[in-house]
XYZ file of C-alpha atoms in Angstrom:
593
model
C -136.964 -35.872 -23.112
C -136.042 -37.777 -26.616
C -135.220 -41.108 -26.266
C -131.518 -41.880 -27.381
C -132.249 -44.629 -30.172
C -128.615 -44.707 -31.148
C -127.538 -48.237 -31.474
C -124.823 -49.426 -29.321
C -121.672 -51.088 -30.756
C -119.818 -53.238 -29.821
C -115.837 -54.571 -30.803
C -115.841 -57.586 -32.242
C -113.011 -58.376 -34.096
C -109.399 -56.577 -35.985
C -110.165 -56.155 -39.195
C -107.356 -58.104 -40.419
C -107.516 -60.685 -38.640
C -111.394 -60.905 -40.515
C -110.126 -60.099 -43.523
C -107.503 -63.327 -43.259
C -110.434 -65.587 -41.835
C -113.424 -64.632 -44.032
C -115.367 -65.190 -41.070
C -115.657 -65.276 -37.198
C -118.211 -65.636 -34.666
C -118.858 -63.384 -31.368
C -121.808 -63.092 -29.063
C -122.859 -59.482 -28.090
C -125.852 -59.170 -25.335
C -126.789 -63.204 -25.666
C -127.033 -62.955 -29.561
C -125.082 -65.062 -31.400
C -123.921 -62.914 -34.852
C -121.938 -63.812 -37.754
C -119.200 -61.314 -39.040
C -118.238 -61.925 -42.743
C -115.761 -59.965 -44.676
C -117.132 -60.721 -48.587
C -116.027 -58.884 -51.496
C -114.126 -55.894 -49.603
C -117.481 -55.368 -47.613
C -118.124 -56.320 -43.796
C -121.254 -57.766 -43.140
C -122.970 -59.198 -39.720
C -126.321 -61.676 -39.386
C -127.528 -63.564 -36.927
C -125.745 -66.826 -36.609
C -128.576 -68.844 -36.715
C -130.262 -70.286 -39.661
C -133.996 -68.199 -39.545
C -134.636 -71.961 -41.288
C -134.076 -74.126 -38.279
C -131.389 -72.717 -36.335
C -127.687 -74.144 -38.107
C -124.986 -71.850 -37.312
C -124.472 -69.852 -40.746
C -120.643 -69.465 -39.690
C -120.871 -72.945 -40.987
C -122.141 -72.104 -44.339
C -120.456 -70.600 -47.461
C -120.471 -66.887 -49.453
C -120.514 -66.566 -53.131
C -121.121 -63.723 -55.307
C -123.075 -62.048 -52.107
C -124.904 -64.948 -51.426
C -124.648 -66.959 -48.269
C -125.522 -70.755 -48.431
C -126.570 -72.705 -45.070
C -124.900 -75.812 -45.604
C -127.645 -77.872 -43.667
C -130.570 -77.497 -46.259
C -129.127 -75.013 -48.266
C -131.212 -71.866 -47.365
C -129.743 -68.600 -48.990
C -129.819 -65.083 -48.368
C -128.649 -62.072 -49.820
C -125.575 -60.779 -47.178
C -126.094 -57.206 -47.131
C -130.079 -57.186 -46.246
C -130.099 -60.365 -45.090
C -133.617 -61.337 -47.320
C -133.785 -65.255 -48.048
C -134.137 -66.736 -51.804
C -136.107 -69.087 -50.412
C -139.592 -68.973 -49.076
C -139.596 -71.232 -46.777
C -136.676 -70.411 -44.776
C -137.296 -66.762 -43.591
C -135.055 -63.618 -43.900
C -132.171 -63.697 -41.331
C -131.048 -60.655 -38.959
C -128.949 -58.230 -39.955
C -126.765 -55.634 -38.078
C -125.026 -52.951 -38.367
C -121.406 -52.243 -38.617
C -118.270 -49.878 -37.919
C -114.742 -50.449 -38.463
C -112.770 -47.801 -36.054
C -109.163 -47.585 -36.262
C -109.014 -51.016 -37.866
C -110.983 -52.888 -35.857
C -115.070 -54.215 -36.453
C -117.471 -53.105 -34.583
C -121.247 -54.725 -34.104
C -124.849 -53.287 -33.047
C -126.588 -56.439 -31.767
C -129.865 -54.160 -32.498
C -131.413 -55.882 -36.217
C -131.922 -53.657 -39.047
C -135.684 -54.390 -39.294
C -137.788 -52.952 -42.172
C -140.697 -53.823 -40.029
C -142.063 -54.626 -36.753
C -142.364 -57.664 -35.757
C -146.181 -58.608 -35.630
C -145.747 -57.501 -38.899
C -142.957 -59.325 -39.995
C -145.185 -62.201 -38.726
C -148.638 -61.686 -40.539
C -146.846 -61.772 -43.759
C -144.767 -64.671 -43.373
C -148.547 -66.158 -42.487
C -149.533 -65.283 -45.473
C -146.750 -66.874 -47.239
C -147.247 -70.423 -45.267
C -150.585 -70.339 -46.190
C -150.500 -69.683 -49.929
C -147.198 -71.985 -50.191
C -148.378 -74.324 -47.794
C -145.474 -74.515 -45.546
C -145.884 -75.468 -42.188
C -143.050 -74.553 -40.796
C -143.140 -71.365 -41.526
C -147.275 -71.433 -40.673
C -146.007 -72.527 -36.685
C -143.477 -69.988 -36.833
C -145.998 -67.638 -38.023
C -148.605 -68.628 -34.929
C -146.144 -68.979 -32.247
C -144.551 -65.098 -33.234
C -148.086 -63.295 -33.822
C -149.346 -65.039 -30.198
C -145.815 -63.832 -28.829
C -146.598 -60.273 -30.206
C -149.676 -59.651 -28.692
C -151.825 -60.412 -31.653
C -155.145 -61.395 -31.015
C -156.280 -64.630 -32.081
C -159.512 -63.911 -33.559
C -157.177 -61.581 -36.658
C -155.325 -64.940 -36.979
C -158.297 -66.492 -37.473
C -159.911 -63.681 -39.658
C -156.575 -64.062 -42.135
C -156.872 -68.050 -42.422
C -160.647 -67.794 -43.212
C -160.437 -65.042 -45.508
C -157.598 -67.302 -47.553
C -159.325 -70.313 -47.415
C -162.533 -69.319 -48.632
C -161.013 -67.236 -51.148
C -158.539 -70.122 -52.986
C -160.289 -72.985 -53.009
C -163.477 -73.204 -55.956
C -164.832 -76.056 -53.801
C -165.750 -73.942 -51.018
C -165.645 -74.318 -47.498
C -164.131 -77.897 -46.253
C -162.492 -79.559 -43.486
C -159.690 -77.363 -42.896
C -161.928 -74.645 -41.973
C -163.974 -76.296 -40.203
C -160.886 -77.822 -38.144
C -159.691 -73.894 -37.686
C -162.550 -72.832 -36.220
C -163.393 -75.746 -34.111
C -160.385 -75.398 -32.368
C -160.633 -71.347 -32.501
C -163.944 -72.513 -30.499
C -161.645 -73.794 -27.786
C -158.736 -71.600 -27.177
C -159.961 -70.586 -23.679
C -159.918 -74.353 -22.430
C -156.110 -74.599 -23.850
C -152.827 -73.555 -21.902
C -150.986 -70.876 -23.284
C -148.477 -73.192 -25.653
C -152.004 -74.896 -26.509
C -153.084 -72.081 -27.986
C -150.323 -71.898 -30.585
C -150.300 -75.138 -31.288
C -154.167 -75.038 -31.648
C -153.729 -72.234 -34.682
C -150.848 -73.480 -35.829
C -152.691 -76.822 -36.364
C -155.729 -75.242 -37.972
C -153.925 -72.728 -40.631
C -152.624 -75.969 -41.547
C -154.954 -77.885 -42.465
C -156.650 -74.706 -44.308
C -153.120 -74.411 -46.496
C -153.367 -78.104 -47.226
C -157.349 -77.745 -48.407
C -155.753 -75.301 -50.800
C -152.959 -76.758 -52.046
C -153.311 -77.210 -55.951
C -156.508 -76.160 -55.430
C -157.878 -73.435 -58.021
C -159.342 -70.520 -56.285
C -162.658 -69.463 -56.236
C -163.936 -67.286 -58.380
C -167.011 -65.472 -57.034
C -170.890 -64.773 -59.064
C -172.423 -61.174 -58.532
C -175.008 -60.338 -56.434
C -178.111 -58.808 -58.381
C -178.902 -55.275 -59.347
C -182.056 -55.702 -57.517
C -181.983 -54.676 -53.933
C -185.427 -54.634 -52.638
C -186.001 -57.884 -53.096
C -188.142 -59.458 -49.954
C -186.586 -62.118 -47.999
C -188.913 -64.583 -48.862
C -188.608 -64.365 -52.587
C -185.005 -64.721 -51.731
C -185.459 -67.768 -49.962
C -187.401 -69.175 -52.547
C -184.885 -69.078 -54.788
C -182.014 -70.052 -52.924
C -183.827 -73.207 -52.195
C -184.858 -73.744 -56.044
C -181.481 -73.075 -57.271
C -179.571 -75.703 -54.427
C -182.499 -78.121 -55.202
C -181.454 -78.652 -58.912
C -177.621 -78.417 -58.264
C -177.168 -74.892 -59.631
C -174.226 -73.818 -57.797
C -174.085 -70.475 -59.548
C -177.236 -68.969 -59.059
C -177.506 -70.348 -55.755
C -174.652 -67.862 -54.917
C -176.061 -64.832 -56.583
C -178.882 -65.231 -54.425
C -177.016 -65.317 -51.361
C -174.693 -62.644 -52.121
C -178.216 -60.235 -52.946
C -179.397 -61.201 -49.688
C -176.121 -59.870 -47.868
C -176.010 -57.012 -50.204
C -179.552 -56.401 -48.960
C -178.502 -56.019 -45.628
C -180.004 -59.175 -44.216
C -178.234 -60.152 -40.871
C -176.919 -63.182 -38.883
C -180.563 -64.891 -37.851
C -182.385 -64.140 -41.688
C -179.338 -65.285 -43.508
C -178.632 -68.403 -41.058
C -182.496 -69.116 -41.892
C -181.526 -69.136 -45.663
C -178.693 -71.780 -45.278
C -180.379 -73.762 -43.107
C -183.510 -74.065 -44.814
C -182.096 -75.338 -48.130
C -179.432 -77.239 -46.095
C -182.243 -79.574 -44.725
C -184.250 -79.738 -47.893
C -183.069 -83.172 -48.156
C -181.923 -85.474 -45.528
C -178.584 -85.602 -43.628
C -176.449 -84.503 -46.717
C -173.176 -85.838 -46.783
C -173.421 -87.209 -43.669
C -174.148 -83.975 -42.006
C -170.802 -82.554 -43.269
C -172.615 -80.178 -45.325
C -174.725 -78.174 -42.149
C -172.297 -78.500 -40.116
C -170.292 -76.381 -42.423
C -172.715 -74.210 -42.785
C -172.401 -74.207 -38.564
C -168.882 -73.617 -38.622
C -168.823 -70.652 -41.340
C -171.258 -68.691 -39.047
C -169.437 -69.102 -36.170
C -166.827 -68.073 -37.840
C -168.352 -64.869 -38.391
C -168.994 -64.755 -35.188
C -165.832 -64.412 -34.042
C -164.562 -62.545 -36.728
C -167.660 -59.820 -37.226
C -170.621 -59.687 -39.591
C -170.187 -56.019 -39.812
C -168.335 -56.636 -43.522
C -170.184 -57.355 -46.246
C -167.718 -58.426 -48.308
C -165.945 -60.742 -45.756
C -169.817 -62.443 -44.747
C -170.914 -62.700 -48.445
C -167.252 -64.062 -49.073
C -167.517 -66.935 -46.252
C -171.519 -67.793 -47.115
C -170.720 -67.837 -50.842
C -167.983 -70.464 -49.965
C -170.790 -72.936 -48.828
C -173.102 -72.859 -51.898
C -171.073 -75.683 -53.673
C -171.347 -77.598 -50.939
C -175.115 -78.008 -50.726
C -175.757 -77.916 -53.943
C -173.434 -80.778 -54.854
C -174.179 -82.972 -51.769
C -175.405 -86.508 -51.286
C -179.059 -86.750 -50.178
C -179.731 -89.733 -47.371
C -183.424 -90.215 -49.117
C -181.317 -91.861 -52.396
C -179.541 -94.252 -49.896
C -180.809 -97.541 -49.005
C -180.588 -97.305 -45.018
C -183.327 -94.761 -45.254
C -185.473 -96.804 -47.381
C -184.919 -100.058 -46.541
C -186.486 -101.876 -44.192
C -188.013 -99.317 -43.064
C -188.493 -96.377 -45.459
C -187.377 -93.611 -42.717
C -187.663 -90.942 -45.582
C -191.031 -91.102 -45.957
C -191.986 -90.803 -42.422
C -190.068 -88.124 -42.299
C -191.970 -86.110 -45.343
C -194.977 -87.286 -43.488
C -193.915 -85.095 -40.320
C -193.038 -82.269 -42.105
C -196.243 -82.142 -43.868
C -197.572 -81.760 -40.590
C -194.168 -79.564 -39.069
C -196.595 -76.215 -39.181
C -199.669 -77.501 -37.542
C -197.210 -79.075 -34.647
C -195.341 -76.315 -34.229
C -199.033 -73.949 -33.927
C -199.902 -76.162 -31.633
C -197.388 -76.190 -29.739
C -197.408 -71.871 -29.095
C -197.347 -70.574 -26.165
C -196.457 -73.491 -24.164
C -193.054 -74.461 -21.950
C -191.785 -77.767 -22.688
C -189.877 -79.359 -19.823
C -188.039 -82.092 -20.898
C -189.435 -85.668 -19.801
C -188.139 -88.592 -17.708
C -186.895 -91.042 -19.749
C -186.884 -88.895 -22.813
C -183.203 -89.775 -23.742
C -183.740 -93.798 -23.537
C -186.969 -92.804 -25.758
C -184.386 -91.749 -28.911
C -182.379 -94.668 -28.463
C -185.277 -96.901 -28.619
C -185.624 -100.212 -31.086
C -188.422 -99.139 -32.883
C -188.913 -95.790 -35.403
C -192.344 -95.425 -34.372
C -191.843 -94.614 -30.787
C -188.552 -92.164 -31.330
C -191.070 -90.193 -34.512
C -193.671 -89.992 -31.695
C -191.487 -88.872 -28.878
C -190.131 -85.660 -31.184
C -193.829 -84.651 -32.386
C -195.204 -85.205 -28.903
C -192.263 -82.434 -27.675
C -193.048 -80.215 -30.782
C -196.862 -80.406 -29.917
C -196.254 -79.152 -26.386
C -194.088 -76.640 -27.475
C -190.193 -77.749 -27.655
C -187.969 -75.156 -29.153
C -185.831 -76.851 -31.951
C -182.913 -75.683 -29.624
C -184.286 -78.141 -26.779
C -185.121 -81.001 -29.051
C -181.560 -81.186 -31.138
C -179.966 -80.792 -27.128
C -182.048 -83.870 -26.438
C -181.086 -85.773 -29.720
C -177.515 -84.781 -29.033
C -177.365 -86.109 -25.701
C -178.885 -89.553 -27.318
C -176.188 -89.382 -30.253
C -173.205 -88.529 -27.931
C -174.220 -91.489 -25.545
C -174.127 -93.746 -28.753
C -170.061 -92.588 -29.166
C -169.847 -93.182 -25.085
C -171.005 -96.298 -25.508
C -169.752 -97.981 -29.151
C -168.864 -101.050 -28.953
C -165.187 -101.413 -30.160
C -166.492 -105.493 -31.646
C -167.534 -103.262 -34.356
C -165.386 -101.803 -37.576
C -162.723 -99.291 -36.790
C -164.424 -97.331 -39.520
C -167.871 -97.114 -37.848
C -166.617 -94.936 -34.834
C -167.717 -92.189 -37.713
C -170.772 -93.205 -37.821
C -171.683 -92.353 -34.568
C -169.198 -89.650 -35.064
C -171.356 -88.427 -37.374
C -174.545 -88.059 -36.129
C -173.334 -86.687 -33.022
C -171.971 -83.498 -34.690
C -174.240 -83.180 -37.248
C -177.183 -83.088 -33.860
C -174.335 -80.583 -32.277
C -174.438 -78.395 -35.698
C -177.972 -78.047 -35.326
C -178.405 -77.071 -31.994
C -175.410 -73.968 -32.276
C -177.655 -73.003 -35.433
C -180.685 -73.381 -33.119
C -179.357 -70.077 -31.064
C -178.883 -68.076 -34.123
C -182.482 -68.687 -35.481
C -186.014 -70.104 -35.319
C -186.621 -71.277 -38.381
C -189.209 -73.594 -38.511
C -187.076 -75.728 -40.966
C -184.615 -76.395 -38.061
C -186.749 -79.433 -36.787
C -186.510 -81.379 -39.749
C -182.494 -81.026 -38.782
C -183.871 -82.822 -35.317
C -185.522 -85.336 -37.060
C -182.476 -86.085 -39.226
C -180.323 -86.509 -36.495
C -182.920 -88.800 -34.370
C -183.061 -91.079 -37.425
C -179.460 -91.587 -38.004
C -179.688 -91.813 -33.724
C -181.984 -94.803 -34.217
C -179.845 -96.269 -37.476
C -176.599 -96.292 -35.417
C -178.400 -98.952 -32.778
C -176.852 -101.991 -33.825
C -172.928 -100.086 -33.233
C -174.157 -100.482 -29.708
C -175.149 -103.929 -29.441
C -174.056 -104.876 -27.189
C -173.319 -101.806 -25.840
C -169.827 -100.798 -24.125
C -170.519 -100.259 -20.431
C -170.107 -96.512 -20.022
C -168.268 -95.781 -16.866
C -169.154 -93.865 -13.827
C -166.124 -93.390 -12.241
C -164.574 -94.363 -8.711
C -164.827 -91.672 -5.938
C -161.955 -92.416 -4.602
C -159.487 -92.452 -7.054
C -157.075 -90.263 -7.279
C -157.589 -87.457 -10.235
C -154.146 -86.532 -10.598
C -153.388 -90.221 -11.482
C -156.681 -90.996 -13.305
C -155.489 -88.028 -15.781
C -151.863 -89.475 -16.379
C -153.683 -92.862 -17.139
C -155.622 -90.896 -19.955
C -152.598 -89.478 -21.175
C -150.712 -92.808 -21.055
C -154.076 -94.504 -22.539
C -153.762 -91.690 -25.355
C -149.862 -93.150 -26.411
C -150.930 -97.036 -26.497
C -152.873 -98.551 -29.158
C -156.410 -99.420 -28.634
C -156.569 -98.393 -25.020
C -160.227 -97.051 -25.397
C -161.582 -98.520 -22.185
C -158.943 -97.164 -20.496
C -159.083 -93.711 -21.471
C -162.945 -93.546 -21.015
C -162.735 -94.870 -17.845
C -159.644 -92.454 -16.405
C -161.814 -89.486 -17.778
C -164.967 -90.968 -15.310
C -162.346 -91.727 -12.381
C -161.093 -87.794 -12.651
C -164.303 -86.422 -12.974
C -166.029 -89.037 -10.001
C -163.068 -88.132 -7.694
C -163.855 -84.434 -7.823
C -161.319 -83.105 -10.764
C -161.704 -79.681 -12.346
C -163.441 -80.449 -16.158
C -161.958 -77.526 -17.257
C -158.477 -78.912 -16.103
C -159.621 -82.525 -18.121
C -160.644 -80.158 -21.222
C -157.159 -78.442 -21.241
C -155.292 -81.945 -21.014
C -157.848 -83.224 -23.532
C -156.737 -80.475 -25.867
C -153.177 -80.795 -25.460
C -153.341 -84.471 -26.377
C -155.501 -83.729 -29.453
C -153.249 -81.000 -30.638
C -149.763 -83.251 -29.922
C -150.747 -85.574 -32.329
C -151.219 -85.920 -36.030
C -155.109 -85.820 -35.458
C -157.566 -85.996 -38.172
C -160.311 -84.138 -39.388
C -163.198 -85.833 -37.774
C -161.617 -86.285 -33.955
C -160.818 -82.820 -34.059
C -164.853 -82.570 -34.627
C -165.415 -85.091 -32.170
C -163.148 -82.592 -28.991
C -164.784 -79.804 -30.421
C -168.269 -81.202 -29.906
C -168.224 -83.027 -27.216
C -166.336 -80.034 -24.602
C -169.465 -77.531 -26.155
C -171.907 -80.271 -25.214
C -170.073 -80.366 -22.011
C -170.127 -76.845 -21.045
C -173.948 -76.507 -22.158
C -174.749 -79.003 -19.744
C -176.007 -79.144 -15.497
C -175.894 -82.443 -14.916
C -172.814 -83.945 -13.589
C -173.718 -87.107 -15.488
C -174.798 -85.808 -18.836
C -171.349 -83.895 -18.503
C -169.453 -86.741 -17.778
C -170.859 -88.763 -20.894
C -169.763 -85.857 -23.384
C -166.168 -85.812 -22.251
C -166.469 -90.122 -21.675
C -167.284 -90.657 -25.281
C -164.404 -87.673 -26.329
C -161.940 -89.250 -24.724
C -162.806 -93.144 -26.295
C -163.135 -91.410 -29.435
C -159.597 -90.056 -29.047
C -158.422 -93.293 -27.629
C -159.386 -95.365 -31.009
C -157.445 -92.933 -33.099
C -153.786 -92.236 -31.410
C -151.074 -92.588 -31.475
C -149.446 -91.313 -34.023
C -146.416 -90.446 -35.630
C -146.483 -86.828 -34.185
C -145.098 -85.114 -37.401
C -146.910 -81.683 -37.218
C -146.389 -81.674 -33.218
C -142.425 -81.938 -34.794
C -142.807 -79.261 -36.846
C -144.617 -77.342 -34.070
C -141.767 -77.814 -31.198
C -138.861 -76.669 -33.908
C -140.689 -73.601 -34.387
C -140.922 -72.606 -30.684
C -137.845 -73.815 -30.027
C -136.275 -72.074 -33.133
C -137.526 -68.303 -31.565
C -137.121 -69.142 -28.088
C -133.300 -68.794 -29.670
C -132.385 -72.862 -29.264
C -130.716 -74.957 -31.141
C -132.294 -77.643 -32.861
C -129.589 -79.411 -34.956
C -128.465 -81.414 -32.681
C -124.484 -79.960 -33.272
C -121.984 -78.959 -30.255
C -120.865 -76.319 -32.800
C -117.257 -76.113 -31.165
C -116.492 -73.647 -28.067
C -117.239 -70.411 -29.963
C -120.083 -71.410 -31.204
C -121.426 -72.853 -27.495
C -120.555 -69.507 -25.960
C -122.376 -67.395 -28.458
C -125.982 -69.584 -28.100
C-alpha cells in the first residue's frame, strides 16, 4: 500500500489581514513558523533564527531578503538558504491560499536529509572554523544515527589535508578523546567531538594546506631499503623525501605493523624529540587509522605523510643540556643501544615476569641503577610492551605524586614523560621493532630527570573505606570549580575508588568535567592517558594511581571560563527547539515555542 506523503495544511491566517500586517506568527504541530507576505508573494520559515534561536517575526524583509535583527543573519525568503555561513539555512514550508485565506504545511521543504544536511555544515565549521556551527554539526550527526568513527574519519581527513605543518595538537586532542567515547554519557559524547573538530579547525585556521610529494615509480622496493631511507632522509631534516619514501612504502602495500616500524624507528633516532610530542603523534595518527580503516591507501598515506614534518623538524634531547650535564644521559644511552641486539638475543625465548620492587627501581636517585634495571629485563627477555608498561607506571606515579611547591609550568614535565612512556607502549602492540626499546629508555631517563618535581614528594592518597562514593565524587567535581584544589581532587578520586565506586562511573564524571571546560591541549593528553593506563591495569592500586594523578592533573588546570562548553549548550539547546535569547517574545510568540 503507498504511503500518502501529501503534506498536511493547515489555516493560518486571512490573507488580508497578512497582507495589512506584513507578518504574523502561528504554531502548527509544536513548530513555531513565520508567515510573511513580501512583494505580492506568501512565504513561511521557521520562526527561529537557525543562528541561535531569535524569533525572525522580529526581524525585517527587503528586496527578498530577511534580516534577524539580533546578529543580523540573512536568508533568502523563498528557499530559506542563509548569506551567511555561519548561521545555517532556516526551514521553509509550504503554502496555499484557499478562498482567501493562508494555509501552512508544518512539513520543511528539505533538499536533503538530515544527516546530510549535517555532514556538510561539518564541513563548513571546519574549513571556516566556526564552532558553533562545528557543535551544531556533532550534536545533529550523533542525533541522526551517524556513527562516530565517520565523524572522526571527516575531521582527520581535513586536518591532515590543510595544514603544511602536518599533524598537531588538534588531532591528537580528536582522537584522544575519540579513544574515550565509550567511558562518556551520551551528551559526553557530543561534547567530546564537538570539542575535538574544534581544536582541528583552529590548527587550520590561516594555515596553508598541505601539499603532498609522490610516491616513487619503483614498487618493489624491499622494506629495508625503505627504511633506510626514511631514516636518512628524517636524519638530515629533509622533509620532502622523507615523505616520498613513506608514501612508496604504502603504495607498496606495506601494512599497519611494517609501516608503524618505519615511523617509529626514525622517530627514536634521536632522543625524546620535542618532548615526546613528536611519537606520540606518530601514536595518535595510527590509532587513528585504527578506528577509521587502513584499507585506503590514499587516506593511510594521507595521515602518515602528515607526520614527516614533524620528525624531521623536531628538537633532539641529546643537543639539550639536561641530557649532558651532569651526567651525560645521552651517551649512556648510545652505549645501550650499541649493545640493544645482543640484549635482546639474549633475552629469546625467555618469559619475563616483572620484579618486586621494579617500579621504585625507575624512580631511583641514581642513572646507573634505573640503566641496569631496563637491560637486566631486556636480558631475560622483556617485551618492549612490558618494559614501557613498567616505565609508565613509574612516570604516571611521578604526576600522582608532584609536588605542587614546584612551578605551575612543570606539571608538563611530568606530563610529558608520562605520555610520551604511554605513546610507546600503544605502539608496542602494533609492532616489535627492536628500535622500540630505545623509546623505553627515553622515557626512563626523562623518569629519572623529573626526580627533583617530587622532592619532597606529595603524599599520594589511598583512600578511606568508608567514605561515602557518591559524596567523594561531588567533592571532585566541586574540587574541579575551585582554584588550586589539587589535594582535594586526588584525594576524592582515592575515597571513591577505596569505598568501592564503579571506575568506569569516576571515568565518565572525569570526562564530563574535562569536556565542560575550556581544557587545553596537554590535560586532554593527560585524561586520555591516564583512563588507558587505567583500564590496562589488575591491580586495584596501580589503577587507582592512574586516575589519582588524572584527577590532580585536572585539578591544577580548572576552572575556567567555560566558553566552548557555552557554545556547546546553545547548540543543543538551539535543536532541542529552545530558546536561548533570553526574550519573553510576547504571548504569540510564547504559545508558538
Amino acid at each position: 500500500m503507498a504511503v500518502d506523503d501529501t503534506p498536511t495544511f493547515h489555516e493560518v491566517v486571512p490573507l488580508d489581514e497578512l497582507r495589512e500586517t506584513g507578518r504574523t506568527l502561528t504554531a502548527v504541530d509544536g513548530t513555531p513558523i513565520a508567515v510573511f507576505h513580501h512583494e505580492g508573494e506568501v512565504r513561511a520559515v521557521n520562526n527561529r533564527c537557525p543562528h541561535m534561536g531569535f524569533p525572525l517575526t522580529e526581524g525585517s524583509v527587503e528586496e527578498g531578503v530577511l534580516t534577524c535583527h539580533w546578529h543580523h543573519a540573512r536568508f533568502e525568503l523563498s528557499c530559506g538558504d542563509t548569506f551567511d555561513p555561519w548561521a545555517d539555512d532556516v526551514d521553509t514550508y509550504p503554502v496555499e491560499v484557499r478562498d482567501g485565506v493562508v494555509y501552512v504545511a508544518p512539513e520543511p521543504r528539505r533538499s536533503e536529509p538530515p544527516a546530510e544536511h549535517w555532514r556538510s555544515r561539518l564541513d563548513d565549521g571546519l574549513e571556516q572554523d566556526i564552532r558553533l556551527v562545528l557543535a551544531k554539526s556533532a550534536v545533529g550527526l550523533l542525533d541522526n544515527g551517524v556513527d562516530p568513527g565517520e565523524v572522526l574519519d571527516r575531521g582527520v581527513r581535513f586536518g591532515v589535508r590543510n595544514r603544511a605543518d602536518g599533524w598537531g595538537s588538534g588531532l591528537t586532542i580528536l582522537v584522544a578523546l575519540a579513544n574515550r567515547l565509550p567511558d562518556l554519557d551520551e551528551q559526553d559524547r557530543k561534547r567530546a567531538l564537538y570539542q575535538g573538530l574544534a581544536e582541528v579547525a583552529g590548527d587550520c585556521a590561516g594555515e596553508p594546506p598541505k601539499f603532498d610529494q609522490e610516491a616513487f615509480d619503483a614498487a618493489d622496493v624491499p622494506f629495508e631499503r625503505l627504511l633506510a631511507w626514511f631514516r636518512e632522509n628524517v636524519e638530515v631534516r629533509d622533509a620532502d623525501g622523507a615523505e616520498r619514501v613513506l608514501r612508496t612504502a604504502v603504495a607498496a602495500g606495506y601494512g599497519p605493523e611494517r609501516l608503524t616500524e618505519l615511523l617509529v624507528t626514525a622517530a627514536t633516532d634521536h632522543r625524546y624529540l620535542d618532548t615526546g610530542h613528536a611519537f606520540d603523534f606518530v601514536n595518535k595518527a595510527t590509532e587513528a587509522l585504527d578506528r577509521v580503516g587502513w584499507d585506503d591507501d590514499e587516506r593511510v598515506a594521507d595521515v602518515l605523510a602528515s607526520l614527516v614534518r614533524g620528525l624531521a623538524t623536531a628538537r633532539r634531547a641529546e643537543e639539550t643540556s639536561s641530557w649532558r650535564q651532569p651526567v651525560d644521559l645521552a651517551a649512556m644511552c648510545e652505549d645501550t643501544f650499541d649493545r640493544l641486539d645482543d640484549l635482546v638475543a639474549a633475552g629469546e625465548g625467555a618469559t619475563w615476569t616483572e620484579p618486586d620492587g621494579f617500579t621504585d627501581r625507575l624512580l631511583a636517585e641514581d642513572p646507573e641503577t634505573v640503566f641496569e634495571a631496563l637491560e637486566t629485563a631486556i636480558r631475560g627477555g622483556a617485551s618492549v610492551e612490558q618494559l614501557a608498561r613498567a616505565v609508565s607506571l613509574a612516570a604516571v606515579t611521578r604526576v600522582a605524586r608532584f609536588a605542587t611547591s614546584n612551578e605551575f609550568a612543570d606539571w608538563n614535565t611530568v606530563h610529558h614523560t608520562f605520555t610520551f612512556a604511554n605513546a610507546v607502549q600503544r605502539a608496542a602492540e602494533r609492532t616489535d621493532a627492536t628500535a622500540l626499546y630505545r623509546g623505553v629508555v627515553d622515557a626512563a631517563v626523562n623518569v629519572y630527570l623529573d626526580r627533583f618535581l617530587n622532592t619532597p614528594p606529595a603524599p599520594e592518597p589511598t583512600g578511606d573505606p568508608d567514605a561515602d562514593p557518591a559524596a567523594a565524587l561531588e567533592e571532585a567535581r566541586l574540587a574541579f570549580e575551585q582554584q588550586g584544589k589539587v589535594e582535594a581532587a586526588g584525594g576524592a578520586v582515592a575515597d571513591f575508588l577505596a569505598a568501592g565506586g564503579d571506575s568506569e562511573r569516576l571515568k565518565a564524571a572525569l570526562g564530563n568535567a574535562l569536556l565542560v571546560e575550556d581544557t587545553d591541549f596537554h590535560t586532554f593528553q593527560a585524561y586520555e592517558a591516564a583512563c588507558r593506563q587505567h583500564d590496562a591495569r589488575d591491580d586495584p592500586a596501580e589503577r587507582r594511581t592512574c586516575l589519582v594523578a588524572a584527577a590532580r592533573y585536572m585539578a591544577a588546570h580548572y576552572p575556567t571560563r567555560r566558553s566552548r562548553e557555552q557554545t556547546f549548550s546553545i547548540a543543543a539547546r538551539l535543536l532541542r527547539g529552545e530558546r536561548v535569547d533570553g526574550a519573553d517574545g510576547g504571548a504569540a510568540a510564547g504559545a508558538a515555542e
